[in-house]
Tab-separated table of C-alpha atoms in Angstrom:
chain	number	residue	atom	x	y	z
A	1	UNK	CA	32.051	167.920	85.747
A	2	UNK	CA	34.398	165.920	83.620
A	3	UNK	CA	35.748	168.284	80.366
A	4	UNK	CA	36.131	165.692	77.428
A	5	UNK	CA	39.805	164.798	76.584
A	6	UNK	CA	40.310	165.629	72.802
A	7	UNK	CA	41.395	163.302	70.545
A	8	UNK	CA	45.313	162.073	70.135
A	9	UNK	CA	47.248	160.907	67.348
A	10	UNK	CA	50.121	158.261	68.342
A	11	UNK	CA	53.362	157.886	66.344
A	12	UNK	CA	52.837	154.114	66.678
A	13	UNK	CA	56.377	151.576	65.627
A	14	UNK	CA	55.089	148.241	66.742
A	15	UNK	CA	57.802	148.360	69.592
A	16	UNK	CA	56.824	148.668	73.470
A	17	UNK	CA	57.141	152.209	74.108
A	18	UNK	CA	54.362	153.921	71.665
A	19	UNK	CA	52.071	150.346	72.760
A	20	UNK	CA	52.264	151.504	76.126
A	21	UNK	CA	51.790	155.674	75.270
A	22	UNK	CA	48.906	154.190	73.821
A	23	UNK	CA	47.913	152.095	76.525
A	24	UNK	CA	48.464	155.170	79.295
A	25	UNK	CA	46.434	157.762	77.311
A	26	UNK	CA	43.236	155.257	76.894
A	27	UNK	CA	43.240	154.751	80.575
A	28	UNK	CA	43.718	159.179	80.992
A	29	UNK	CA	40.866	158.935	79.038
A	30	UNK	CA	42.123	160.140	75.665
A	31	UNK	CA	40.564	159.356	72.304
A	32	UNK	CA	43.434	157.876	70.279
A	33	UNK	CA	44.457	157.167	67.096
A	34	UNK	CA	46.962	155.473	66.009
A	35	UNK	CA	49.908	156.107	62.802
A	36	UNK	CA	52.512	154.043	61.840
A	37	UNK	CA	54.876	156.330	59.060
A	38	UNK	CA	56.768	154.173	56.237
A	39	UNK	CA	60.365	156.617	56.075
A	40	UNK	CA	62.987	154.108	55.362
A	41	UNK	CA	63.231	151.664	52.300
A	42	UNK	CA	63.612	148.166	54.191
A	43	UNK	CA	60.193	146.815	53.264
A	44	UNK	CA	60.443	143.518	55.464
A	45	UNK	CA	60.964	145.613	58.134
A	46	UNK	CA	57.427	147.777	57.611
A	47	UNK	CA	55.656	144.511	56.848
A	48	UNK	CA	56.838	143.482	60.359
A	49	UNK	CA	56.037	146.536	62.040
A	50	UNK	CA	52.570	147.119	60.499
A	51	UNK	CA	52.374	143.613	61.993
A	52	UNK	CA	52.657	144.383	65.227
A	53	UNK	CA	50.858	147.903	65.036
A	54	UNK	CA	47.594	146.187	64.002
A	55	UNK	CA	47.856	143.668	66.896
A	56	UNK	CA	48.290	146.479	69.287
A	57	UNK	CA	45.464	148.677	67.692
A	58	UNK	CA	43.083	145.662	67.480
A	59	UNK	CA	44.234	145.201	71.107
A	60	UNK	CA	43.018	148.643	72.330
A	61	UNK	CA	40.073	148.788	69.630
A	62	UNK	CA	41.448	152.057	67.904
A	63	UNK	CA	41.858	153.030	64.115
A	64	UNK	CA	45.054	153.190	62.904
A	65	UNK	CA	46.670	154.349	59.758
A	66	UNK	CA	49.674	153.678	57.781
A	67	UNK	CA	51.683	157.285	56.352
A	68	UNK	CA	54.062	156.965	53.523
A	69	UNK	CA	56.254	159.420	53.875
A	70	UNK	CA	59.387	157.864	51.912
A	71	UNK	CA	60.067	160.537	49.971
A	72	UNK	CA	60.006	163.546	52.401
A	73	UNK	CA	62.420	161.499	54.249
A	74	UNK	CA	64.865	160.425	51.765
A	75	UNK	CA	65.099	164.464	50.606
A	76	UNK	CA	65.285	166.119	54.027
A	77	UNK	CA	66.827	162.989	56.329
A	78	UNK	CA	68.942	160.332	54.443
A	79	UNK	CA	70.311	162.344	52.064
A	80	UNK	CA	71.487	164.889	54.254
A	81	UNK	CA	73.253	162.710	56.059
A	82	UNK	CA	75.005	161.683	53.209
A	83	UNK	CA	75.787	164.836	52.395
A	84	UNK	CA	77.096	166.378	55.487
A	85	UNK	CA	79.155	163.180	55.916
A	86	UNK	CA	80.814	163.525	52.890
A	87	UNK	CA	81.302	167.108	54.284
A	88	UNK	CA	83.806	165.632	56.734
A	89	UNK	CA	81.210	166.804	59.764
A	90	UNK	CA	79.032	164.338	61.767
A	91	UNK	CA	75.649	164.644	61.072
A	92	UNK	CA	72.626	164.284	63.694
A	93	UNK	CA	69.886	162.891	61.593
A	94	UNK	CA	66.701	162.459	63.947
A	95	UNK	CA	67.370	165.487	64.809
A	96	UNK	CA	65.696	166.529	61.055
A	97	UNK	CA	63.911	163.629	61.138
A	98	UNK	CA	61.636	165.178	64.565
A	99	UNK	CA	61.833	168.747	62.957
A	100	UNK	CA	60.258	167.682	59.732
A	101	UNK	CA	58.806	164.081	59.937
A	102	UNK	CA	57.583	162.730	63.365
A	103	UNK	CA	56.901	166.341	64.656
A	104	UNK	CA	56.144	167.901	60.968
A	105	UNK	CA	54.477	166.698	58.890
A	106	UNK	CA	52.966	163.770	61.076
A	107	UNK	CA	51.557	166.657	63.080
A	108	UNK	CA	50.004	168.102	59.703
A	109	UNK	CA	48.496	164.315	59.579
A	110	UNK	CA	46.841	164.620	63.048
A	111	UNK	CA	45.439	168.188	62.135
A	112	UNK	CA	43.614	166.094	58.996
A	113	UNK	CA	42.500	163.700	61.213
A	114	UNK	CA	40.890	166.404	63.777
A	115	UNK	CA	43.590	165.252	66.476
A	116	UNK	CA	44.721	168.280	68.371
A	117	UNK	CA	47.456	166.222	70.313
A	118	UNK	CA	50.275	164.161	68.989
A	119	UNK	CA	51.983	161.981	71.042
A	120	UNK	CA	54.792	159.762	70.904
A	121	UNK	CA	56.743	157.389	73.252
A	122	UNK	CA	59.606	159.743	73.645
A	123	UNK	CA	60.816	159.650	77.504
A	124	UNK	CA	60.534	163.647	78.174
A	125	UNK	CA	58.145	165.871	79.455
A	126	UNK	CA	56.264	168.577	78.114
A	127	UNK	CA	53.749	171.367	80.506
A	128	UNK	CA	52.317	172.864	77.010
A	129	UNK	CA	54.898	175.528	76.784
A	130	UNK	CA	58.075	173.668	77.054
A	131	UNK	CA	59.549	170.203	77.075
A	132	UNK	CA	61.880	168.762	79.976
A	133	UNK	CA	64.192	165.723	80.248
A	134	UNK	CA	62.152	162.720	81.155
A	135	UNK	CA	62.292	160.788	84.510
A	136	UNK	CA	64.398	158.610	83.205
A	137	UNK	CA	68.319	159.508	83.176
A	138	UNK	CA	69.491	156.710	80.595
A	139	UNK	CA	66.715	157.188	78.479
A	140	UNK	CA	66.344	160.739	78.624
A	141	UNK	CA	65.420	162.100	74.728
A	142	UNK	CA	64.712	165.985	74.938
A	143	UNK	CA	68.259	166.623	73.129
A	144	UNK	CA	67.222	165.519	69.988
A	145	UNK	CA	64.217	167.686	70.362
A	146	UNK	CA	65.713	170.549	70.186
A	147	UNK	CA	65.062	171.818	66.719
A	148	UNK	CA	61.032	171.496	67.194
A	149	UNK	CA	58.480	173.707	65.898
A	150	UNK	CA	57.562	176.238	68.959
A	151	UNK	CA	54.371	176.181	67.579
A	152	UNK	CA	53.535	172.722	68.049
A	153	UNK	CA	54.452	172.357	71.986
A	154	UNK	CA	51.206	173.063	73.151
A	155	UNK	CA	50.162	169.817	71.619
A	156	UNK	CA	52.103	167.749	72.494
A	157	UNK	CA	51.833	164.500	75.079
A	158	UNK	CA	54.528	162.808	76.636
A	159	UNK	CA	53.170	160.352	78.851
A	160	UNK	CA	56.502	158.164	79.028
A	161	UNK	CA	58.107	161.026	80.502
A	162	UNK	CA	57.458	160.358	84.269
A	163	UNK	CA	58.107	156.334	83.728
A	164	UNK	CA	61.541	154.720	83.793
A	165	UNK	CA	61.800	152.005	80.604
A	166	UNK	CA	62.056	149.203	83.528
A	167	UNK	CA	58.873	150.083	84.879
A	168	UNK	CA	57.052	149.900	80.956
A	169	UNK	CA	58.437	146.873	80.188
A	170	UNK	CA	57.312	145.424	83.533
A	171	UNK	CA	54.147	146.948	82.642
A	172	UNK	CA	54.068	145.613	79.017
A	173	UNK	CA	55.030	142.064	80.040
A	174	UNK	CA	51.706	141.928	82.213
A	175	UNK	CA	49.601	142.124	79.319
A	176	UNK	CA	49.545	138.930	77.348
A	177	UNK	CA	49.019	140.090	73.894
A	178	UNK	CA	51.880	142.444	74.286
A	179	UNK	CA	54.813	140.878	76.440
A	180	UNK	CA	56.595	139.880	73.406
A	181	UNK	CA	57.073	143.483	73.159
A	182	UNK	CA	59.187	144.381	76.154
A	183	UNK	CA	61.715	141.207	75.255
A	184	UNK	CA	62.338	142.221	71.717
A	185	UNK	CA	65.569	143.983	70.744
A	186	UNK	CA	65.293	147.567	71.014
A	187	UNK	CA	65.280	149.844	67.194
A	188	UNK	CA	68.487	151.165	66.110
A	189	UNK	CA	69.464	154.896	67.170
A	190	UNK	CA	69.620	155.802	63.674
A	191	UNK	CA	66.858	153.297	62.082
A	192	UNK	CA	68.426	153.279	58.206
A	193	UNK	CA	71.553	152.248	60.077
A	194	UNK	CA	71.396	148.315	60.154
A	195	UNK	CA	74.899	147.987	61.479
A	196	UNK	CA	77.370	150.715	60.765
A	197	UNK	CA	77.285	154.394	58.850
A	198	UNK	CA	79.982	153.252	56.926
A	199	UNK	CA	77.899	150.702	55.463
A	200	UNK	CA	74.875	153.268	54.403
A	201	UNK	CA	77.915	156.007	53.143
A	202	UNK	CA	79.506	153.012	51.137
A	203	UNK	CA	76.566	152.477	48.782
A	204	UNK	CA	76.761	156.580	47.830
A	205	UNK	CA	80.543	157.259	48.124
A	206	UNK	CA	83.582	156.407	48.337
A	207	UNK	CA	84.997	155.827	51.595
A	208	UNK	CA	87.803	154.038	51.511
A	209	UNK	CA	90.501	156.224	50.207
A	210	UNK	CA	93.625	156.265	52.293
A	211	UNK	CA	95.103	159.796	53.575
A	212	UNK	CA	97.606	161.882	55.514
A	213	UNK	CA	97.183	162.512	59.188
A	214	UNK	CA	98.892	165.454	59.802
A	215	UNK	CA	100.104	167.042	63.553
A	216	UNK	CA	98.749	170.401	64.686
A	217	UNK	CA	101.977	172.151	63.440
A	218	UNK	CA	100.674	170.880	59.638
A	219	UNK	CA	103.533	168.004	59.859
A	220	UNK	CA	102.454	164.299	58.335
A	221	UNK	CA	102.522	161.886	61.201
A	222	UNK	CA	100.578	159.200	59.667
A	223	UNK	CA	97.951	157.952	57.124
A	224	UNK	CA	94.166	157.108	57.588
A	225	UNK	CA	91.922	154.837	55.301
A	226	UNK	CA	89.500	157.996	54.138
A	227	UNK	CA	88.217	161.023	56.116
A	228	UNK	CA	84.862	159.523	56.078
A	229	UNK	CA	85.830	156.736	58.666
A	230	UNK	CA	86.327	159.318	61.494
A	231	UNK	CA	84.577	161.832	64.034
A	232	UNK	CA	85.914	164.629	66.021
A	233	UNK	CA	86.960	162.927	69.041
A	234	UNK	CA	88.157	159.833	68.118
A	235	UNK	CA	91.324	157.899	68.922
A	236	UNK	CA	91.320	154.662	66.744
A	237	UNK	CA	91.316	153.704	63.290
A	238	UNK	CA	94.269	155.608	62.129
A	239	UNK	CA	98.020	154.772	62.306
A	240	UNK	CA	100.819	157.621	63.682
A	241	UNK	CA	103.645	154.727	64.301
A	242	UNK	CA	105.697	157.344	66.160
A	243	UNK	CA	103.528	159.011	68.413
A	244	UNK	CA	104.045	157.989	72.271
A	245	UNK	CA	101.216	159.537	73.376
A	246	UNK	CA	97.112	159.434	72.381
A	247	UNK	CA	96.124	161.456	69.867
A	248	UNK	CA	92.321	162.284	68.853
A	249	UNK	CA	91.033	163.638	65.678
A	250	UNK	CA	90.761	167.451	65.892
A	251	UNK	CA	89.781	167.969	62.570
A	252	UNK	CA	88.685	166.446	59.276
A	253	UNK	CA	89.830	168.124	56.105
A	254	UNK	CA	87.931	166.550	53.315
A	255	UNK	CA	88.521	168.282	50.265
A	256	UNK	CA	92.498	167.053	51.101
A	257	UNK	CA	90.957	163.553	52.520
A	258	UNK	CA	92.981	164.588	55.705
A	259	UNK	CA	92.988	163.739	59.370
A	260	UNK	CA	94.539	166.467	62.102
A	261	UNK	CA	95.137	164.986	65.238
A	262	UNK	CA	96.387	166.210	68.907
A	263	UNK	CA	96.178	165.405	72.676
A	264	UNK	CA	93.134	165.574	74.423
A	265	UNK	CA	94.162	168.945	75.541
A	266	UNK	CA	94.299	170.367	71.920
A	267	UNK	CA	91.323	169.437	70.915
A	268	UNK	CA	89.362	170.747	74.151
A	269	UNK	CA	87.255	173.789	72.927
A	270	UNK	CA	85.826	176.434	75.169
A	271	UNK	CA	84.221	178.553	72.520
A	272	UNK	CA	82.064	177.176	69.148
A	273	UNK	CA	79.507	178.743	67.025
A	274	UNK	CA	76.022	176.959	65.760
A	275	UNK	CA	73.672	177.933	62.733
A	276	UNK	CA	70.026	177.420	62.303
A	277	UNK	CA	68.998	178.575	65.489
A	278	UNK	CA	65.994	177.455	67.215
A	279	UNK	CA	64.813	178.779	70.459
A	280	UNK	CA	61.556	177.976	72.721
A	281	UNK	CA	62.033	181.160	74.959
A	282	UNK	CA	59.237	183.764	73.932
A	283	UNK	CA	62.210	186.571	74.282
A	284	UNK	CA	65.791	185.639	74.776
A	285	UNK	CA	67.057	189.008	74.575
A	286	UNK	CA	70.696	189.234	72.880
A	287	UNK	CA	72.308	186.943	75.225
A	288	UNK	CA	71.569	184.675	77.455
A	289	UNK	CA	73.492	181.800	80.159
A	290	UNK	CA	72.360	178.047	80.385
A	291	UNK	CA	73.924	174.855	80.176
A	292	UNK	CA	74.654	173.194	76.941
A	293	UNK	CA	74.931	169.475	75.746
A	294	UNK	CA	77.133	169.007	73.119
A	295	UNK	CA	76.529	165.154	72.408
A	296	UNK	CA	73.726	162.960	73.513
A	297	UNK	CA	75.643	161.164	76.302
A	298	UNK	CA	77.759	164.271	77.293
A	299	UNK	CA	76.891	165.773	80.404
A	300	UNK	CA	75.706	169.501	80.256
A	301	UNK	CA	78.412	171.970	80.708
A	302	UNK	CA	77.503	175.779	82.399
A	303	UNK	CA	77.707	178.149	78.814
A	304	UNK	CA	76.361	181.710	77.927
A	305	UNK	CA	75.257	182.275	74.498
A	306	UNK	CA	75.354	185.041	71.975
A	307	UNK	CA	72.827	185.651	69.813
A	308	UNK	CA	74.261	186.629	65.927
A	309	UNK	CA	72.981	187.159	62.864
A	310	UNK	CA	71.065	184.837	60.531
A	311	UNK	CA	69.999	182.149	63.135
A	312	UNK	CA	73.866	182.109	64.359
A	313	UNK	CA	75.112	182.095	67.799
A	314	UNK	CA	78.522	181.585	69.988
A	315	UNK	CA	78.915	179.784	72.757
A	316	UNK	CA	81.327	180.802	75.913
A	317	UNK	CA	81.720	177.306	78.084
A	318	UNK	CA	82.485	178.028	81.228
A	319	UNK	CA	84.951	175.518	81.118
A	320	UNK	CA	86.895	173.810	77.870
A	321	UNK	CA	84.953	170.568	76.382
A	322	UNK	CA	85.941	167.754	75.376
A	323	UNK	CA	85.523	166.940	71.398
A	324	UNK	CA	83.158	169.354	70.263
A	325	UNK	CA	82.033	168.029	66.512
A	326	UNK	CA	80.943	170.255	63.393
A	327	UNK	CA	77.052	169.103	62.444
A	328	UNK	CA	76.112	167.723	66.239
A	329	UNK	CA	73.798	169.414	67.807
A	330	UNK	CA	74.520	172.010	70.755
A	331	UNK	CA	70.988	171.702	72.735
A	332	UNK	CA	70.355	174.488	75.564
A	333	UNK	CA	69.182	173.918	78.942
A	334	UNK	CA	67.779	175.690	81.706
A	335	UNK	CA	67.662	172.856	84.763
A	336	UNK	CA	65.640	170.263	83.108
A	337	UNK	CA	64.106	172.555	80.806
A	338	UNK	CA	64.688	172.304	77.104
A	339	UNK	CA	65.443	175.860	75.505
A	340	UNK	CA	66.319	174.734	71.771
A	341	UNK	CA	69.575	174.841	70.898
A	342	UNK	CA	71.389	174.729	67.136
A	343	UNK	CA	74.167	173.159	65.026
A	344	UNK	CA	77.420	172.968	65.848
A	345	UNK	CA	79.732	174.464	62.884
């Protein structure tokens, strides 16, 4: 005897990966629903999108709703990321945006609606207790899922998270209505970011304001065009006319507007702290060893962690990494198994 599937809710975009979440839990057998949330300010762009989420809905005869949540997001997502820019940190900003928006208060949406799943068109997996890195290695989006509710996990469907995005848009392109979908240019990382950060930061501060770079010894070695411009890590932008060697920013100073820079070696860190810890395992104890991604694209490196007070911890690498950045995220790992993870301060 067949149990009946309950009902889903799917963050819908209008692009080809939430079409086709939608399109694998009909044929699962899944009563769906679908949402489209207005979070950013570019109207043309939601009149576009709402475009393409009705053809797709109409397509697959389900309802479908529009959420404005504009305000929520300009409080807890673009404003923060103002802010901790002009912080001189890097900021991670769907990582607040899945904490409080797609997996927040969209899941308070799909409660309204009777839905006890959500689903999106993330590539990862999830078992009901925990989520894992999706099939996928290039497209692979459990690190910026760290920061979750626990609660919610049981709840939510992945169904992307076994496909690689070849295979959906080979899939998408079979089906008329929606082949336009897996030819049109993929959503920005950050989608209030049209073409640079600089550009969003420019309308709210003031960026360009030429500074000191300074050695590791506190000598000045060269001048930058404004803290702002720069990350942890990188080599260009800024002028040292007598260095003979690379040299990285190590550290931004913003209430001086300065730069410190050093070889790749001195900027190599083998021990960090995060705040606002958030852990899926049901009892971590005070410590606890996993592997640790420090970046989205980094590879994960073999750490132990110590638990502190106030949702802190330290992290022990087993080895030095590369360019660790104040306001990235520091997501744990156990294999493939996401464990939560915190912010890097």
């Amino acid at each position: 005897m067949n149990v009946p599937r309950k009902k889903v809710l799917v963050a819908m975009s209008g692009g080809v990966d939430s079409s086709m979440t939608t399109k694998l839990l009909l044929e699962q057998g899944y009563p769906v629903e679908g949402c489209y949330m207005k979070l950013h300010g570019n109207e043309q762009m939601h009149e576009q999108n709402i475009a393409r989420v009705e053809r797709v809905a109409r397509y697959f005869n389900i309802p479908w709703h529009v959420l404005d949540r504009q305000d929520l997001f300009h409080q807890s997502v673009y404003q923060p990321f103002i802010d901790i820019y002009s912080q001189g940190q890097t900021p991670n900003p769907c990582t607040f945006c899945n904490r409080l928006i797609k997996f927040g208060t969209l899941f308070e949406f799909a409660r309204e609606l009777d839905c006890h799943h959500l689903a999106t068109g993330h590539y990862v997996k999830c078992d009901g207790q925990y989520i894992y890195q999706g099939d996928d290695p290039g497209k692979d989006q459990s690190y910026f899922l760290f920061n979750i509710e626990p609660h919610i996990i049981p709840h939510l469907l992945f169904p992307l998270g076994s496909w690689r995005k070849s295979d959906v848009k080979a899939m998408a392109a079979d089906i008329p209505l929606l082949a336009s979908l897996a030819t049109q240019k993929e959503s920005s990382e950050i989608c209030f970011v049209e073409d640079s950060y600089i550009d969003v930061l420019r309308e709210h501060l003031q960026v360009d304001q030429p500074g000191k770079v300074l050695d590791t010894g506190g000598n000045v070695v060269g001048s930058h065009r404004g803290y702002m411009h720069y990350t942890v890590g990188q080599r260009k932008g800024f002028d040292v006319p007598l260095s003979h060697t690379a040299l990285y920013v190590k550290q931004i100073l913003p209430k001086t507007n300065e730069l410190v820079v050093g070889t790749r070696e001195e900027i190599n860190l083998q021990r960090f702290a995060v705040r606002d810890l958030n852990l899926f395992l049901p009892d971590p104890g005070q410590e606890f060893t996993c592997e640790v991604k420090v970046r989205y694209r980094n590879p994960k490196a073999p750490a132990r962690v110590l638990l502190g007070a106030g949702g802190s911890a330290t992290i022990e690498l087993e080895r030095p990494e590369y360019a660790i950045a104040p306001g990235q995220a520091a997501a744990f790992y156990e294999g493939t198994r996401l464990l939560g993870g915190g912010y890097i301060v």
